[in-house]
Coordinates of C-alpha atoms and ligand atoms in Angstrom, one line a residue:
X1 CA 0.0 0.0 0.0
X2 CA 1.1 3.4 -0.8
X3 CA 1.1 5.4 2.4
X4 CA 1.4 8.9 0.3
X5 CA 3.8 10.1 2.7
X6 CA 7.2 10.0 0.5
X7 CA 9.1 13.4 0.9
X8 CA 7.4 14.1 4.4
X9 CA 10.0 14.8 7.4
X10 CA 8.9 13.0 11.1
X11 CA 10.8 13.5 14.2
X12 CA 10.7 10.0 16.0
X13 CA 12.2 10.3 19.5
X14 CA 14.0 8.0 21.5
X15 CA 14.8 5.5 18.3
X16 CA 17.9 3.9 18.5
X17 CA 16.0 0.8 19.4
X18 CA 13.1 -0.8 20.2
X19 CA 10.0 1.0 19.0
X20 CA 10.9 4.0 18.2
X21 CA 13.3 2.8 15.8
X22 CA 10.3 0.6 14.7
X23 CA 8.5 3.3 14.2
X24 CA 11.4 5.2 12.1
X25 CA 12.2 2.0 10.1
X26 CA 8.7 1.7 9.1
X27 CA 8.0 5.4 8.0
X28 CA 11.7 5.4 6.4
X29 CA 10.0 2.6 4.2
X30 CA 7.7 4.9 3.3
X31 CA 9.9 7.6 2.2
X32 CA 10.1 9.7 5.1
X33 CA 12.9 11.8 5.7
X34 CA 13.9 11.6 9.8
X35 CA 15.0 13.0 12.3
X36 CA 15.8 10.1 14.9
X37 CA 16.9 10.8 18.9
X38 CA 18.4 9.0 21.8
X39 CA 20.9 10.2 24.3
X40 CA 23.7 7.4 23.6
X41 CA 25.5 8.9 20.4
X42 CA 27.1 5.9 19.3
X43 CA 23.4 3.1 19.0
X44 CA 21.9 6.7 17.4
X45 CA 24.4 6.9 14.5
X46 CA 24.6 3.7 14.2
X47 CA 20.7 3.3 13.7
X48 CA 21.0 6.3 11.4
X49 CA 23.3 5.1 9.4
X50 CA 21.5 1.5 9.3
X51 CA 18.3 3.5 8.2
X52 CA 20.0 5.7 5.7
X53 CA 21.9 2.5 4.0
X54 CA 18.8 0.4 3.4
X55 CA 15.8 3.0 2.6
X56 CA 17.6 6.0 0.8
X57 CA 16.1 8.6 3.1
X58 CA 18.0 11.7 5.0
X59 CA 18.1 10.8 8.4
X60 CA 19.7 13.9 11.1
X61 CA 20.6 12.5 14.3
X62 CA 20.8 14.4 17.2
X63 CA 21.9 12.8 21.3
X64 CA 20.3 14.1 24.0
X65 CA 17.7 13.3 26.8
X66 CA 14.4 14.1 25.1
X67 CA 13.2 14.9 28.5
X68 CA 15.2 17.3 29.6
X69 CA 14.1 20.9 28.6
X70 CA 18.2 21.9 26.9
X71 CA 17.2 18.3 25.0
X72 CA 14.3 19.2 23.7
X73 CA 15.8 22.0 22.7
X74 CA 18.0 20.8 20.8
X75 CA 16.5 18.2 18.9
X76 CA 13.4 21.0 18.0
X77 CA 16.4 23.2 16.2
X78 CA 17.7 20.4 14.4
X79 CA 14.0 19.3 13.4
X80 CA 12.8 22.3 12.0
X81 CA 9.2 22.1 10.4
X82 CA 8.3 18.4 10.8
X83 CA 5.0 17.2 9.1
X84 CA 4.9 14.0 11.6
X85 CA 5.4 13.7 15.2
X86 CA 6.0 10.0 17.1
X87 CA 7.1 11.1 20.7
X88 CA 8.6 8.4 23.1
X89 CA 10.9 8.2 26.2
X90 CA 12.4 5.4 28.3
X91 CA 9.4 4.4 30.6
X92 CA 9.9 4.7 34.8
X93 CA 10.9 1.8 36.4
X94 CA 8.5 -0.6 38.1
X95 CA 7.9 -0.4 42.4
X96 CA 5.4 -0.7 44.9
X97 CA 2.7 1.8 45.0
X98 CA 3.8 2.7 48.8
X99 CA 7.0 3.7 47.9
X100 CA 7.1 6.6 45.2
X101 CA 7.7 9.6 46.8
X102 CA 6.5 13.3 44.9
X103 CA 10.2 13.2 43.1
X104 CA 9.6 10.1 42.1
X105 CA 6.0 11.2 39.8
X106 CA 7.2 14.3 39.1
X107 CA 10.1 12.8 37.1
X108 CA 7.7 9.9 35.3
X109 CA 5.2 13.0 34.6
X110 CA 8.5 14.2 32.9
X111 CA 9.4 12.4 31.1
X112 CA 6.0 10.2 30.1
X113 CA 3.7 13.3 30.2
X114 CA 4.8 16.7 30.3
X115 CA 7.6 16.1 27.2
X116 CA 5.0 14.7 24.7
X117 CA 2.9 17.8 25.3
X118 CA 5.8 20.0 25.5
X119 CA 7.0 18.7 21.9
X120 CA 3.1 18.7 20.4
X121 CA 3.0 22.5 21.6
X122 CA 6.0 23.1 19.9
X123 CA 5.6 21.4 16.8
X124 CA 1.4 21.7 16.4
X125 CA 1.3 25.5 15.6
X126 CA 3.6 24.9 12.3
X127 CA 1.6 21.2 11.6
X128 CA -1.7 23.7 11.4
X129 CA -0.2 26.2 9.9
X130 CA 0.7 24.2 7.1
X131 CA -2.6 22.1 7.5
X132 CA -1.5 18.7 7.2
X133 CA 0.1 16.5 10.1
X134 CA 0.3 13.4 12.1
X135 CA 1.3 13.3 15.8
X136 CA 1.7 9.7 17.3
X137 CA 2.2 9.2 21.1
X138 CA 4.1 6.2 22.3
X139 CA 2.4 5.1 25.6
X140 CA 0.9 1.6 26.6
X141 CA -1.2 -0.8 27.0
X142 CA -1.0 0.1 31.1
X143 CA -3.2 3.3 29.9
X144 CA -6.6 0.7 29.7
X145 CA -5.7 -2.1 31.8
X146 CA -3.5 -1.1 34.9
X147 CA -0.1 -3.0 35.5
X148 CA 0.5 -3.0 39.4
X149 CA 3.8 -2.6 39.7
X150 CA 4.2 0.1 36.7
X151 CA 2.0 2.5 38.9
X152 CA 4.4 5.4 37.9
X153 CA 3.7 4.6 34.2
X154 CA -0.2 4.2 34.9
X155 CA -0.2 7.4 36.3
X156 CA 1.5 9.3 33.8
X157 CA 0.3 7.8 30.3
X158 CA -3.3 8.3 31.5
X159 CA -2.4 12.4 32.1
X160 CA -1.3 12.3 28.5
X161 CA -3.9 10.3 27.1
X162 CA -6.3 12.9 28.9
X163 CA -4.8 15.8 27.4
X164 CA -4.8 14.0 23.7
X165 CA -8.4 13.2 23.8
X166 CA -9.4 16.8 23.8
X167 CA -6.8 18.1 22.3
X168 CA -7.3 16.1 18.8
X169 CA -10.3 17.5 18.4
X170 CA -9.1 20.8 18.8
X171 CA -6.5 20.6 15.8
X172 CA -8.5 17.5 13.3
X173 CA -9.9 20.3 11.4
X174 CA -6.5 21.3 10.4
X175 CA -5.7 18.6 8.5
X176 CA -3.9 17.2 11.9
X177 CA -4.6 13.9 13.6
X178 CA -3.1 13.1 17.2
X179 CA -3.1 9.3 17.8
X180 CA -1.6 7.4 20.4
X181 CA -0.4 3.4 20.6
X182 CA -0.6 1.6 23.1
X183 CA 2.1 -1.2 23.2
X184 CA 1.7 -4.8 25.2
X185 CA 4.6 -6.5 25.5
X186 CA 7.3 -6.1 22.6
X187 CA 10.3 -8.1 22.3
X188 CA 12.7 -4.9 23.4
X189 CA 15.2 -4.2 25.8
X190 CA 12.6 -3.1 28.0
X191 CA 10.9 -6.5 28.1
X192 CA 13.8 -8.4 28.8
X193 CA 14.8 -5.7 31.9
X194 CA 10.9 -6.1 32.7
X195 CA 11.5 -10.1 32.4
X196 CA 14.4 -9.9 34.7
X197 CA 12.3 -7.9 37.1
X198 CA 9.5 -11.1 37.4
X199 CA 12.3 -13.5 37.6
X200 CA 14.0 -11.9 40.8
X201 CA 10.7 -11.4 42.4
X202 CA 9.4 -15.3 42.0
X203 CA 13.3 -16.9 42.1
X204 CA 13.0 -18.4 38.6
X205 CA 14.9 -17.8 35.6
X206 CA 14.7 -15.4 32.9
X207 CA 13.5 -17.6 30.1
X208 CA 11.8 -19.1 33.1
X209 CA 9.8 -15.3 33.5
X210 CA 9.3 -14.8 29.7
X211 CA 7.9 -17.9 29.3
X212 CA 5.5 -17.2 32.4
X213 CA 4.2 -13.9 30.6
X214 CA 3.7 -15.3 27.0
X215 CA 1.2 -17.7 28.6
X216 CA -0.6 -14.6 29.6
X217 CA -0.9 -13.3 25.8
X218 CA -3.6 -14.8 23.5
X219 CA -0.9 -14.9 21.0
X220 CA 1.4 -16.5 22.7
X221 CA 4.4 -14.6 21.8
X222 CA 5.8 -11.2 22.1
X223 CA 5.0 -8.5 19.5
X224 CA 7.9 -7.2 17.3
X225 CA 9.2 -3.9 16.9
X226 CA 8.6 -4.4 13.2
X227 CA 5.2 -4.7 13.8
X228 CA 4.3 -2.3 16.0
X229 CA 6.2 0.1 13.5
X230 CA 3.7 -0.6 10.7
X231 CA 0.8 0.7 12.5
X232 CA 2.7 3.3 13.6
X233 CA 3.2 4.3 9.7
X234 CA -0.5 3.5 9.2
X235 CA -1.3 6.2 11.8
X236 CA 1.2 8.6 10.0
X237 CA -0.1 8.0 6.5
X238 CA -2.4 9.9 4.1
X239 CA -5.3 7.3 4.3
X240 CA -4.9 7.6 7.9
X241 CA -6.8 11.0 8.1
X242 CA -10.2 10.4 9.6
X243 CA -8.8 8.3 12.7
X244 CA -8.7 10.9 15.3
X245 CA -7.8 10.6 19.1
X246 CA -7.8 6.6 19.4
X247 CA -5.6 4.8 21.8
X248 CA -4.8 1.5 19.3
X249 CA -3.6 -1.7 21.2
X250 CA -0.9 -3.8 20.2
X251 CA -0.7 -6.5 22.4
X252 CA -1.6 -9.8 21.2
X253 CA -5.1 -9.7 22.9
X254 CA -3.7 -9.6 26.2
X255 CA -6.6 -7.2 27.7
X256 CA -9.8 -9.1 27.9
X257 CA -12.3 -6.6 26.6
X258 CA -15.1 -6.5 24.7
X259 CA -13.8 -3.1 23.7
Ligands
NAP1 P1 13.8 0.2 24.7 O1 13.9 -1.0 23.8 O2 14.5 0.2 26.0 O3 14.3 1.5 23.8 C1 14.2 2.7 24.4 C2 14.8 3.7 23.3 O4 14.5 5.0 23.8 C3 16.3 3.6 23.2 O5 16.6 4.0 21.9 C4 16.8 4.6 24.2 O6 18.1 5.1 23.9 C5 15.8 5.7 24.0 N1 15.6 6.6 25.2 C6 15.2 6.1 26.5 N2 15.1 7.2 27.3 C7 15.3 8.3 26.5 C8 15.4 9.7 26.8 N3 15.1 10.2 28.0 N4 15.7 10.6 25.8 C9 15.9 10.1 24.5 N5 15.9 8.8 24.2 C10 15.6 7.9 25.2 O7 12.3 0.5 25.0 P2 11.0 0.1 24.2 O8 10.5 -1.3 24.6 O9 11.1 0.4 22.8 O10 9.9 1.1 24.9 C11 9.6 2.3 24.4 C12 8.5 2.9 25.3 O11 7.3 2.0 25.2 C13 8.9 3.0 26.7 O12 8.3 4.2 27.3 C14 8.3 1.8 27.4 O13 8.0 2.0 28.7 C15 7.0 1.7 26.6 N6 6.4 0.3 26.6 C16 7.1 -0.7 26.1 C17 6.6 -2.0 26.2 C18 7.4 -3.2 25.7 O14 6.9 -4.3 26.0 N7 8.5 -3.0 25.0 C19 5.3 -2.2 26.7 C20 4.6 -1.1 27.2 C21 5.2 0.2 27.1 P3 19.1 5.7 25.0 O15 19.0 4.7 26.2 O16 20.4 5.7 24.4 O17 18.6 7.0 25.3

């Protein structure tokens, strides 16, 4: 399928690996030009380079700690006018709901809330301007189905997924949708440090630990950043137009709902 988004430019944050680089790999497929972010340097250029060798696209990569206002800051000025928007950040670690202390939130609100509104004010006004865009929020399946021990990341991805719901009705006449995915769990870094967490806490092994959470998947198996990428591109695409505000699960039918 033609995605009619060749020649477009997308900031995708935090995308040296995992799914943000799923999500650049997929809309450098589709011609987009990218700018890709991460704060280790040496993963970045090396996804860059990986990205600019096998789909023909410019890709500007710029280190730095998306959550952090001098980051932001810098990645905006290398970014310029971007026509798509896929915001992600290293999620907050896992804990016992007793134990966070007001530090603690304020930083996951950093870096899970407050930065993908921070970059969607900064990047919406020129998206309307121009009126055409696509804005795609990395979050999680926690948003709809709580995970206990991610209470941080709860807490913060439902703020954001507040503010989206009104907010992509405010800018859908402009030709701009705000969308937001909502991953299970993907075969990333992040799983196997999430993995490593079960296995401490129940004294089994690793594979012992993944093998305990695919049983709770209807697919049996963990998604792939590859996948997830492709909706992400969906989202981004010209056909994508009229889908405005949803939270789209990828996760292998792990919530039990109707809906
Ligand atoms: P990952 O494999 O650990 O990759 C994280 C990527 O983000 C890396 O490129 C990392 O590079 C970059 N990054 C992390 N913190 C950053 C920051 N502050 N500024 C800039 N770049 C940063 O993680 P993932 O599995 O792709 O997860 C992505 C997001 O989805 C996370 O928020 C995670 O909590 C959420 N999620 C993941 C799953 C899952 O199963 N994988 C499920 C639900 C939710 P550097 O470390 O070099 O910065």
């Amino acid at each position: 399928m033609d995605l009619g988004i060749k020649g477009k430019k997308a900031l995708v944050c935090a995308a040296s690996k995992g799914l943000g680089r799923g999500c650049a790999e997929a809309l450098a497929e589709a011609g987009v030009n990218l700018v890709i972010n991460a704060r280790g340097d040496e993963a970045l250029q090396a996804t860059a380079a990986y990205i600019r060798a096998t789909y023909g696209v410019e890709v500007t990569a710029v280190a730095a700690d998306i959550t952090t206002e001098d980051g932001r800051a810098r990645v905006l000025a290398a970014a310029g006018d971007v026509d798509i928007l896929v915001t992600n950040a290293g999620g907050p670690p896992p804990g016992l709901w007793s134990d966070w202390s007001r530090d603690d939130f304020i930083k996951a609100l950093d870096g899970n809330m407050l930065t993908p509104i921070a970059l969607m004010q900064a990047l919406l006004p020129g998206m309307i301007a121009r009126k055409w865009g696509r804005v795609v929020n990395i979050t999680s399946g926690s948003v709809k189905a709580p995970i206990p021990q991610l209470g941080l990341s709860n807490a913060a991805r439902t703020g954001l997924t507040g503010f989206v719901a009104g907010t992509a009705r405010q800018v859908a006449e402009h030709g701009v949708t705000i969308n937001n995915l909502l991953p299970g769990i993907h075969d990333t870094d992040r799983a196997t440090s999430l993995d490593g967490g079960v296995a401490k806490a129940q004294g089994i092994d690793i594979p012992q630990a993944r093998k305990q959470r695919q049983a709770t998947i209807p697919a049996r198996r963990y998604g792939t950043a590859e996948e997830f990428g492709a909706a992400c591109a969906f989202l981004c695409s010209e056909k994508a137009g009229f889908i405005v505000g949803q939270n789209l699960l990828l996760d292998g039918g792990a919530v039990n709902a109707t809906i």
